[in-house]
PDB file of C-alpha atoms and ligand atoms in Angstrom:
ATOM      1  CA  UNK A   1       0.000   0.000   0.000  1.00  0.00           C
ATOM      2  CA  UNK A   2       1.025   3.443  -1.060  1.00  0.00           C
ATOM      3  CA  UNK A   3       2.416   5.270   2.317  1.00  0.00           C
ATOM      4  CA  UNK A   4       0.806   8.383   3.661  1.00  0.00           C
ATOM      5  CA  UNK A   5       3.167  11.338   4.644  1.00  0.00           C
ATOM      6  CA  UNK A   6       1.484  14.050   6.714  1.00  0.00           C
ATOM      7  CA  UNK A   7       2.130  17.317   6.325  1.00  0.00           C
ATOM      8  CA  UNK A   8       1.492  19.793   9.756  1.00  0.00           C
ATOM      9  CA  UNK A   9       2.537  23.043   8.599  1.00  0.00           C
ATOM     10  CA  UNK A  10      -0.936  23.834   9.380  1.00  0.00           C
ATOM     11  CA  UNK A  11      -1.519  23.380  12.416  1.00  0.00           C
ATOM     12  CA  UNK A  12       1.255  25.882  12.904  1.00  0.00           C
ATOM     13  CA  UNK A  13      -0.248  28.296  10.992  1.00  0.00           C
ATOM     14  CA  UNK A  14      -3.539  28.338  12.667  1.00  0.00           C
ATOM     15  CA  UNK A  15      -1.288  28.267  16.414  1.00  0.00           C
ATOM     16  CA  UNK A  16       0.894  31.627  14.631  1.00  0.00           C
ATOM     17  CA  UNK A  17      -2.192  33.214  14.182  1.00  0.00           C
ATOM     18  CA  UNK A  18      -2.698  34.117  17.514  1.00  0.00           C
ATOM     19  CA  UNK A  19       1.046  33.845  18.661  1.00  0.00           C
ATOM     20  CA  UNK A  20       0.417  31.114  21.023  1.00  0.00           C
ATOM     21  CA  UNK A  21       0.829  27.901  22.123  1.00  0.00           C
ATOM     22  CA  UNK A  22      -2.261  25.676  21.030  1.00  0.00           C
ATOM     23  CA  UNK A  23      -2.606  24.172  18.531  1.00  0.00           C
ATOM     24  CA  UNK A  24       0.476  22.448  19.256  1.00  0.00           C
ATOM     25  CA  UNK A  25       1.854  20.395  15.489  1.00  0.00           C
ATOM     26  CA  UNK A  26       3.780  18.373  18.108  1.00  0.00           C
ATOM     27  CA  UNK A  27       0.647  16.724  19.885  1.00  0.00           C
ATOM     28  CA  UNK A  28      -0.859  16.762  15.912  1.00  0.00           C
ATOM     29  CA  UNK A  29       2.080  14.629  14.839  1.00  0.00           C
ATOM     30  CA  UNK A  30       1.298  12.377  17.548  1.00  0.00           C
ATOM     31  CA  UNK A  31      -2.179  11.967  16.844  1.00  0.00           C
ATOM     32  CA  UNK A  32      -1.241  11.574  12.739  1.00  0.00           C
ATOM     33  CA  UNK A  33       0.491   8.281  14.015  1.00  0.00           C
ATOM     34  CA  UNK A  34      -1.411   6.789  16.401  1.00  0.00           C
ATOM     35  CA  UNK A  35      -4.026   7.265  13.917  1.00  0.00           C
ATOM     36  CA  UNK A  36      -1.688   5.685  10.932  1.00  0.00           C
ATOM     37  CA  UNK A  37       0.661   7.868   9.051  1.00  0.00           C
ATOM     38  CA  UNK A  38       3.551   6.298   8.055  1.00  0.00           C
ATOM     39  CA  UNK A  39       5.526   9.642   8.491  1.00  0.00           C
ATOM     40  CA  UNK A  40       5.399  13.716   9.333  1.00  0.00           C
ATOM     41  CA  UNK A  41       6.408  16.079   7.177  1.00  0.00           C
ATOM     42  CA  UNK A  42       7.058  19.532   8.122  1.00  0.00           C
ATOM     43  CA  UNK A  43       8.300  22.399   6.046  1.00  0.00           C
ATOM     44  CA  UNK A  44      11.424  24.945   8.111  1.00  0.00           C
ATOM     45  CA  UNK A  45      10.401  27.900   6.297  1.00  0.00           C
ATOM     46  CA  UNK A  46      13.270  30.997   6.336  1.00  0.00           C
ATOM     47  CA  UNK A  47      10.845  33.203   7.757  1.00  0.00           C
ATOM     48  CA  UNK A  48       9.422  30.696  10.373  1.00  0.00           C
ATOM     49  CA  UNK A  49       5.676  31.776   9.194  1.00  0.00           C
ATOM     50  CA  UNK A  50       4.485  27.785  10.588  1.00  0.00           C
ATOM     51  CA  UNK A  51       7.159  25.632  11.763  1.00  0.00           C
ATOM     52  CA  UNK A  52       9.337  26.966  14.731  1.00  0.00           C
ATOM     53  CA  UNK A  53      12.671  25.307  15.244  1.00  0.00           C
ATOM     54  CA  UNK A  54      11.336  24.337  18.655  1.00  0.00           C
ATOM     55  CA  UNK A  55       8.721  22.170  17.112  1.00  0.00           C
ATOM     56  CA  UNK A  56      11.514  20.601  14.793  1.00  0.00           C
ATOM     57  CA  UNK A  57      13.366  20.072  17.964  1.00  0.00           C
ATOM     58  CA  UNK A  58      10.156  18.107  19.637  1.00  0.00           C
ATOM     59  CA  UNK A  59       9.558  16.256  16.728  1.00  0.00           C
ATOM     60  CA  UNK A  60      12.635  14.728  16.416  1.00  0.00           C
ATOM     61  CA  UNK A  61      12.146  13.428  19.669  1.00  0.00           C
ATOM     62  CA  UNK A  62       8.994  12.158  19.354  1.00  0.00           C
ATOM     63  CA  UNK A  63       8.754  10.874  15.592  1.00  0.00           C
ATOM     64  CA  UNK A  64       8.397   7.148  15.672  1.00  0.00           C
ATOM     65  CA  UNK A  65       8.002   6.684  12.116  1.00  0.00           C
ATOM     66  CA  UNK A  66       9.740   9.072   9.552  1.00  0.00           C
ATOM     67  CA  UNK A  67      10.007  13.259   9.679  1.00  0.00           C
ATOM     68  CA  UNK A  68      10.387  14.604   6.896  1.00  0.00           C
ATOM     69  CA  UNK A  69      12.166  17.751   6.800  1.00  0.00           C
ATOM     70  CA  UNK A  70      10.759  20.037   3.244  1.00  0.00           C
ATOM     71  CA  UNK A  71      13.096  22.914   2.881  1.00  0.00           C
ATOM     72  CA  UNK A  72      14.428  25.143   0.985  1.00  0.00           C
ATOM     73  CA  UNK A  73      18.838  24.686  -0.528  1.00  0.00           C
ATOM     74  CA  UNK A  74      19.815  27.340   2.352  1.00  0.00           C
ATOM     75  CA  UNK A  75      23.028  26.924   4.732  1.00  0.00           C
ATOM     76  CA  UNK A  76      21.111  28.048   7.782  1.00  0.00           C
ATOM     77  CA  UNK A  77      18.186  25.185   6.863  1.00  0.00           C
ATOM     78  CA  UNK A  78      21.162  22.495   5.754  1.00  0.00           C
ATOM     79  CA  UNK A  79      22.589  23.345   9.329  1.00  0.00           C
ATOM     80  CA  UNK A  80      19.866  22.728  11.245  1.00  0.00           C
ATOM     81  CA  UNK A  81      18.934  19.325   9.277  1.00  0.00           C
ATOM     82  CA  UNK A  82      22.367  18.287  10.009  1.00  0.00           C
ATOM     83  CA  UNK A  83      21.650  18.485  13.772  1.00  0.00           C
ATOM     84  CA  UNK A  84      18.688  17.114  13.844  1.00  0.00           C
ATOM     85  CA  UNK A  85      18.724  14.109  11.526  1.00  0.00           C
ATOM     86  CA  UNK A  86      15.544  13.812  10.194  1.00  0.00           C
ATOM     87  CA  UNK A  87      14.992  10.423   8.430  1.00  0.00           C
ATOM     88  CA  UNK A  88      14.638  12.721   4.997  1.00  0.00           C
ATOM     89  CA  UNK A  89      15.019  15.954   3.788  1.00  0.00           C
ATOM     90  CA  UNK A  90      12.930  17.463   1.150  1.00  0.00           C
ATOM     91  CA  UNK A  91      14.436  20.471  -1.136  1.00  0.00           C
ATOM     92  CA  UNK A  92      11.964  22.849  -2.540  1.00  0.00           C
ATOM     93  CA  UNK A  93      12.363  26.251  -4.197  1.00  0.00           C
ATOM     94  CA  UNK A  94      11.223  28.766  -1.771  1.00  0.00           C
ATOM     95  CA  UNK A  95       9.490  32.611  -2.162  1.00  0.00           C
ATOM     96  CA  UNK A  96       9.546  34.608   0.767  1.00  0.00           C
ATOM     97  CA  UNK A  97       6.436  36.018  -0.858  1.00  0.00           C
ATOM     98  CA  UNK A  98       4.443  33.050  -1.972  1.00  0.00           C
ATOM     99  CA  UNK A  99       1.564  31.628  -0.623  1.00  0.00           C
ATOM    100  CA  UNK A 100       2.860  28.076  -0.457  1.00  0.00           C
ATOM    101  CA  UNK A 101       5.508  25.954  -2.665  1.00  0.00           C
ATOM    102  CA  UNK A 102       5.182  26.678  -6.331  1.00  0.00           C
ATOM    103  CA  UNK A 103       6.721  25.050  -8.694  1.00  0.00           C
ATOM    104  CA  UNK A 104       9.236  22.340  -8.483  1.00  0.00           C
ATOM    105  CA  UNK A 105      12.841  22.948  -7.871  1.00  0.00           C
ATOM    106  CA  UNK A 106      15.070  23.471 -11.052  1.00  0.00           C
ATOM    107  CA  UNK A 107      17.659  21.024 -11.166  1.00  0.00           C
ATOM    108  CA  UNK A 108      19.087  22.246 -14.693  1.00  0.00           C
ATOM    109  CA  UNK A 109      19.721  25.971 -13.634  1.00  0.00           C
ATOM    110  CA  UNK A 110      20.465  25.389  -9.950  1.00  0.00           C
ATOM    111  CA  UNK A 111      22.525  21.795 -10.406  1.00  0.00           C
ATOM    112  CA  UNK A 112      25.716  22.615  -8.382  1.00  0.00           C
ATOM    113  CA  UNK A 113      23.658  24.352  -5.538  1.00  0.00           C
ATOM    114  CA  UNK A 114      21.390  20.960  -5.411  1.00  0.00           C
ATOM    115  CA  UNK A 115      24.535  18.624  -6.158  1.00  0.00           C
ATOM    116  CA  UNK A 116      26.186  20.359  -2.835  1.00  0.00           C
ATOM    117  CA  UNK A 117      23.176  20.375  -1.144  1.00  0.00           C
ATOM    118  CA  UNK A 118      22.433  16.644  -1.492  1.00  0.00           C
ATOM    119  CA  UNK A 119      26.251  15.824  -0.644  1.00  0.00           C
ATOM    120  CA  UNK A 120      26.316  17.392   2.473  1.00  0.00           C
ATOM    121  CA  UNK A 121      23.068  16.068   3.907  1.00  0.00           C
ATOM    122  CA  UNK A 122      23.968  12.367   2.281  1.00  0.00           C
ATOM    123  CA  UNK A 123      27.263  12.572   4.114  1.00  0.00           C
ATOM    124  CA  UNK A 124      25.039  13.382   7.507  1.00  0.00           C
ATOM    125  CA  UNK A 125      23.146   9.842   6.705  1.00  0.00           C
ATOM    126  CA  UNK A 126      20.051  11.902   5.808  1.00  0.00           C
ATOM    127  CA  UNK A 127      18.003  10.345   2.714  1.00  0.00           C
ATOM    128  CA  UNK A 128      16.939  13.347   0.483  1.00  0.00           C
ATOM    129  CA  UNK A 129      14.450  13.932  -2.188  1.00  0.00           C
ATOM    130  CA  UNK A 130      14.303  16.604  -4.226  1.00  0.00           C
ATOM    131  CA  UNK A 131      10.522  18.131  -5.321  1.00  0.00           C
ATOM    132  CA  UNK A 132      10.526  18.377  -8.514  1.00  0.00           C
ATOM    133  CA  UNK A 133       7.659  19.202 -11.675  1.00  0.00           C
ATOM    134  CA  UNK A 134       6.722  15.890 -13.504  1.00  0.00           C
ATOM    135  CA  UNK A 135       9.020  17.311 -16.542  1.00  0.00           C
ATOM    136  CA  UNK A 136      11.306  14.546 -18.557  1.00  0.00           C
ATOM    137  CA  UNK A 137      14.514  17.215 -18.284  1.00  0.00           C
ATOM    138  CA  UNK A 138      14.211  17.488 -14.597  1.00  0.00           C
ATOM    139  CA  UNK A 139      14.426  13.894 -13.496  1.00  0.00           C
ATOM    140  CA  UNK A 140      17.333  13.141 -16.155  1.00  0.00           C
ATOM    141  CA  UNK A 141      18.896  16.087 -14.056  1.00  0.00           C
ATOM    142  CA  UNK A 142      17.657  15.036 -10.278  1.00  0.00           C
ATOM    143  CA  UNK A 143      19.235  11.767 -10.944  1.00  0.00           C
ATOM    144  CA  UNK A 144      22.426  12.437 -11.504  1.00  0.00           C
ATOM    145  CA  UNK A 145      22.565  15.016  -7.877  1.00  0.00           C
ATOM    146  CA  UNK A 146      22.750  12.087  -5.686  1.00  0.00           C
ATOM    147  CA  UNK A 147      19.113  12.332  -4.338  1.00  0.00           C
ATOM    148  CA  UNK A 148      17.621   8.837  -3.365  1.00  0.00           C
ATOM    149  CA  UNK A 149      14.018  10.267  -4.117  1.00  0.00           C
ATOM    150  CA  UNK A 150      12.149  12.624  -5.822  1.00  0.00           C
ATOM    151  CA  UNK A 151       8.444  13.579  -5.468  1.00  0.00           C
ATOM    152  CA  UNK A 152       6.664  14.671  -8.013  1.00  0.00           C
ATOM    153  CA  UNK A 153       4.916  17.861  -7.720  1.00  0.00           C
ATOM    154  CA  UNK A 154       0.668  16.850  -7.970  1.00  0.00           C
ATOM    155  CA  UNK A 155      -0.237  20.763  -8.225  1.00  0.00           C
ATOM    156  CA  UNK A 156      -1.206  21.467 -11.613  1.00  0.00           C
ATOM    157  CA  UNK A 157      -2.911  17.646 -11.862  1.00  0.00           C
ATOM    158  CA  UNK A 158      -4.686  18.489  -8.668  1.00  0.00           C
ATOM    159  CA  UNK A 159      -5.287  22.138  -9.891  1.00  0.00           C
ATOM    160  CA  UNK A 160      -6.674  20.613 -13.320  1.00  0.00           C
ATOM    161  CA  UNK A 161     -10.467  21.110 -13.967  1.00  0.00           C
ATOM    162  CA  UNK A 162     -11.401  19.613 -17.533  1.00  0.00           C
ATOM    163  CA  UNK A 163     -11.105  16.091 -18.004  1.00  0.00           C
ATOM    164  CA  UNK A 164      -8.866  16.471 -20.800  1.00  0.00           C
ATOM    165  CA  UNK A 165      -6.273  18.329 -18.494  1.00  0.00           C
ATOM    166  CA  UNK A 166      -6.587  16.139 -15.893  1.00  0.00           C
ATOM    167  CA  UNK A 167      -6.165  13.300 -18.096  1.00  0.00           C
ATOM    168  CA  UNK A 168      -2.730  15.182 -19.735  1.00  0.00           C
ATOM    169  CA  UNK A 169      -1.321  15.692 -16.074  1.00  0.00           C
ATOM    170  CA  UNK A 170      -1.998  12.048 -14.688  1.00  0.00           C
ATOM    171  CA  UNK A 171      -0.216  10.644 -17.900  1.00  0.00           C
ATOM    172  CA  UNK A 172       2.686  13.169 -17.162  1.00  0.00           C
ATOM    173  CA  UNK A 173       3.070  11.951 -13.419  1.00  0.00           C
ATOM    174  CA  UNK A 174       2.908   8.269 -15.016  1.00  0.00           C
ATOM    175  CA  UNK A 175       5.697   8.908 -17.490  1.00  0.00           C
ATOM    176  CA  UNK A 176       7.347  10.912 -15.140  1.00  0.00           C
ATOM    177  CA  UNK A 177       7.304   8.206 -12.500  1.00  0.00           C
ATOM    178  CA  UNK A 178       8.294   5.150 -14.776  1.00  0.00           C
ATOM    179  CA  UNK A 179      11.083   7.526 -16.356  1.00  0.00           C
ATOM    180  CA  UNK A 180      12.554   7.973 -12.732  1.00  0.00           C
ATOM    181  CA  UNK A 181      12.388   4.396 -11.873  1.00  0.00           C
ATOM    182  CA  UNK A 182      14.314   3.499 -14.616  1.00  0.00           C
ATOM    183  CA  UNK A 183      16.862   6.170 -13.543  1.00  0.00           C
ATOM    184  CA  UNK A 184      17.472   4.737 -10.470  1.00  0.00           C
ATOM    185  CA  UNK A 185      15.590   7.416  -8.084  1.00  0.00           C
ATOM    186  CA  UNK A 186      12.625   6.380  -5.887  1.00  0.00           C
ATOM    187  CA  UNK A 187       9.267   8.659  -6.243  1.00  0.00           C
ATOM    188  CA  UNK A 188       6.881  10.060  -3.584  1.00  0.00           C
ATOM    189  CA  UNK A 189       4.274  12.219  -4.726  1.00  0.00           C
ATOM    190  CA  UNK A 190       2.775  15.115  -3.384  1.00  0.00           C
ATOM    191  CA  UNK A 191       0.689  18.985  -2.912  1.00  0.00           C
ATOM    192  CA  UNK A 192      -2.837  19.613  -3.913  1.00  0.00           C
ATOM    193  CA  UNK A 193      -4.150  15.877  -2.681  1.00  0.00           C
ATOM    194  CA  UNK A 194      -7.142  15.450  -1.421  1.00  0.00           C
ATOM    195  CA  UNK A 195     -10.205  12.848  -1.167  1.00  0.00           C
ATOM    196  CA  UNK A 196     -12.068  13.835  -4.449  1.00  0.00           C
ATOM    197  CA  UNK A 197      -8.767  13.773  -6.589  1.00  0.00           C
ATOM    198  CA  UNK A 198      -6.367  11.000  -4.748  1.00  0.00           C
ATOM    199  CA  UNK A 199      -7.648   8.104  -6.130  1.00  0.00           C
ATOM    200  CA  UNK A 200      -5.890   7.842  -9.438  1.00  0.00           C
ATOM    201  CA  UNK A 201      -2.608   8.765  -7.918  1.00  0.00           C
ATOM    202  CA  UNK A 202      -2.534   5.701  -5.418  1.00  0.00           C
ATOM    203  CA  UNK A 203      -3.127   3.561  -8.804  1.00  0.00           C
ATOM    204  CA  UNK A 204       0.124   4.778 -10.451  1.00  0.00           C
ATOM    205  CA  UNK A 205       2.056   1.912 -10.126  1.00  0.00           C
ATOM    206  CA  UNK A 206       6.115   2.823  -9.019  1.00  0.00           C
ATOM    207  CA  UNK A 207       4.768   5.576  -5.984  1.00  0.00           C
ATOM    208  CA  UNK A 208       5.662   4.597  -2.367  1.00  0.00           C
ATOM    209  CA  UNK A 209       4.698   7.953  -0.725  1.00  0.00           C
ATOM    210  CA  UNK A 210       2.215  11.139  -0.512  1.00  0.00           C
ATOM    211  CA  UNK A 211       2.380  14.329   1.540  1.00  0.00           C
ATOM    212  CA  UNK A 212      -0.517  15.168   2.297  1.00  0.00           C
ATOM    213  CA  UNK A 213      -1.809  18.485   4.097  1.00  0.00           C
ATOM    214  CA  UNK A 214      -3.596  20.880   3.451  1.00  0.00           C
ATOM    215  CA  UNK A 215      -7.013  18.826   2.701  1.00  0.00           C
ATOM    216  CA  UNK A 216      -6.445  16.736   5.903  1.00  0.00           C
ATOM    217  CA  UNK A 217      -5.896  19.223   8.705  1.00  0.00           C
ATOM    218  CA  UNK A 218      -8.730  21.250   6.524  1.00  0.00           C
ATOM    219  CA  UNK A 219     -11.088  18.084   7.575  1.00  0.00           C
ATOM    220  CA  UNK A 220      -9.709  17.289  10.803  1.00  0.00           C
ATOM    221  CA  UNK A 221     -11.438  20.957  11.780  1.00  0.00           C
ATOM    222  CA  UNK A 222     -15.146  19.954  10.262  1.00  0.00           C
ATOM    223  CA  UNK A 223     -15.244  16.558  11.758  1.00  0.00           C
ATOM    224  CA  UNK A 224     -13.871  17.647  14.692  1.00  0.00           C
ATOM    225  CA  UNK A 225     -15.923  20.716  14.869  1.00  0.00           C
ATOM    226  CA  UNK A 226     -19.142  18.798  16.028  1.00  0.00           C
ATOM    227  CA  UNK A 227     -17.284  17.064  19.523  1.00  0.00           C
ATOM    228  CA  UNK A 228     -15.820  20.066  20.254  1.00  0.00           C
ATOM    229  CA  UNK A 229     -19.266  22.550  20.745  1.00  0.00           C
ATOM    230  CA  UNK A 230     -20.180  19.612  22.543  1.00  0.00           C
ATOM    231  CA  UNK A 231     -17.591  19.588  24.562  1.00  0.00           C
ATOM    232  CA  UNK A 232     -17.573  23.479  25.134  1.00  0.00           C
ATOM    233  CA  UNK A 233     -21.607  23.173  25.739  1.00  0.00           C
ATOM    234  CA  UNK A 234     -21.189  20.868  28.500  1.00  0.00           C
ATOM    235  CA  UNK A 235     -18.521  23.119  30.150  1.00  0.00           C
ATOM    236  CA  UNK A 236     -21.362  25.922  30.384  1.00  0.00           C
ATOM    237  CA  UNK A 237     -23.811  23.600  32.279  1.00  0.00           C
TER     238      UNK A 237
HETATM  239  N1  PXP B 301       4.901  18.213  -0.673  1.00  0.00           N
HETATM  240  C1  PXP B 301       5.603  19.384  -0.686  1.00  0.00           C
HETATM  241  C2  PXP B 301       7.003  19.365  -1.187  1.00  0.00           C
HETATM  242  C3  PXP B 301       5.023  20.571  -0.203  1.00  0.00           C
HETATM  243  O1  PXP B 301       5.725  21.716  -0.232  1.00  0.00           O
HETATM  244  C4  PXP B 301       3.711  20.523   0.313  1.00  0.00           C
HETATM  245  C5  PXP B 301       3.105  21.769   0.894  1.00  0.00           C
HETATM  246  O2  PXP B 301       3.815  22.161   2.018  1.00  0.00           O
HETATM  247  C6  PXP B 301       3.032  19.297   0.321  1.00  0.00           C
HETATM  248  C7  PXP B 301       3.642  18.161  -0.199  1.00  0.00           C
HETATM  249  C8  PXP B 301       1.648  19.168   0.850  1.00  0.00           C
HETATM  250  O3  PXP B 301       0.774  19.900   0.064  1.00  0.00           O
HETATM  251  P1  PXP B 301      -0.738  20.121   0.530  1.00  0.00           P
HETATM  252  O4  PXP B 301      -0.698  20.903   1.802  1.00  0.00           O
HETATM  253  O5  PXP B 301      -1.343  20.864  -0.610  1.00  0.00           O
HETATM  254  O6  PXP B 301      -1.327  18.753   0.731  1.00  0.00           O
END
């Protein structure tokens, strides 16, 4: 079975948003594996706009099955990885400005930067992957940095609307997929997943992981919604 990769950013966002401490990713991470995931991913932004490095701290502690660490080719982030040893780091191109990731990384014009990258955290026993576009050009190029994964970026499949497009991006993520294999890289998958479009993804063959986030923490607050005016109710009694 395809492996599930949470993503927790967030919960962080929604605890930033009032500067405080609840609700904490850490006790969210826990729940995400009692309740199944087969890992926790959490993206180290440079501004810190989620993730804190005291929840990357905690979560290195408390991580039984994988943490993924997404971030972006900086020293400062490479540093920090270093010292903490998650089980894999993810490289992704990051915008101070932008909403969240877009785009994959571009191994053609940024190859030394990723080749270094990917040496340095291989050399601190840290698997890496390297999010890239479901492009032909950019695998040929990811798998010759030294990454033992890439994921392919789901966005514009999972942003798709006609048929026809959605069609044209799930072939492109199959291509891309079997064109990796065969170059020796391993393939997660990931960004834009939810429960209407999943499906077809878990059916390309070659796929071990998805990161998934946004869409679950989005439902975790409606079906959670319910027990929790219940909850508060019985506290005014
Ligand atoms: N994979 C990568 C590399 C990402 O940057 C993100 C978003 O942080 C995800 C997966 C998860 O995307 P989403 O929140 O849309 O499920």
């Amino acid at each position: 079975m395809i492996k599930l990769g949470v993503n927790i950013d967030h919960i962080a966002t929604l605890r930033q948003a009032r500067g405080g401490v609840e609700p904490d990713p850490v006790a969210g991470a826990i729940i995400a594996e009692l309740s199944g995931a087969n890992g926790i991913t959490v993206h180290l932004r440079e501004d810190r706009r989620h993730i804190q490095d005291r929840d990357i701290r905690l979560l290195r502690e408390i991580v039984q099955t994988k943490l993924n660490l997404e971030m972006a080719v900086s020293n400062e982030i490479i540093r920090i990885a270093l010292i903490t040893k998650p089980e894999q780091c993810t490289l992704v191109p990051e915008k101070r400005e932008e909403l969240t990731t877009e785009g994959g990384l571009d191994c053609v014009k940024n190859f030394d930067k990723i080749y270094n990258a990917v040496k340095k955290l291989s050399k601190g026993k840290i698997s890496v992957s390297l999010f890239i576009d479901p492009d032909p050009e950019q695998i040929k190029k990811a798998s010759i940095t030294g990454a033992e994964f890439i994921e392919l970026h789901t966005g514009n499949y999972a942003n798709a609307k006609k048929e026809k497009d959605i069609k044209r991006e799930l072939q492109k993520l199959k291509d891309c997929t079997a064109l990796a294999k065969k170059s020796g890289l391993r393939v997660n998958a990931g960004h834009g997943l939810n429960y209407i479009n999943v499906k077809p993804i878990t059916q390309i063959p070659g796929i071990e992981e998805l990161n998934i986030g946004h869409s679950i923490i989005s439902r975790s607050v409606l079906v959670g919604l319910d027990k929790a005016v219940r909850e508060m109710k019985e506290m005014l009694k």
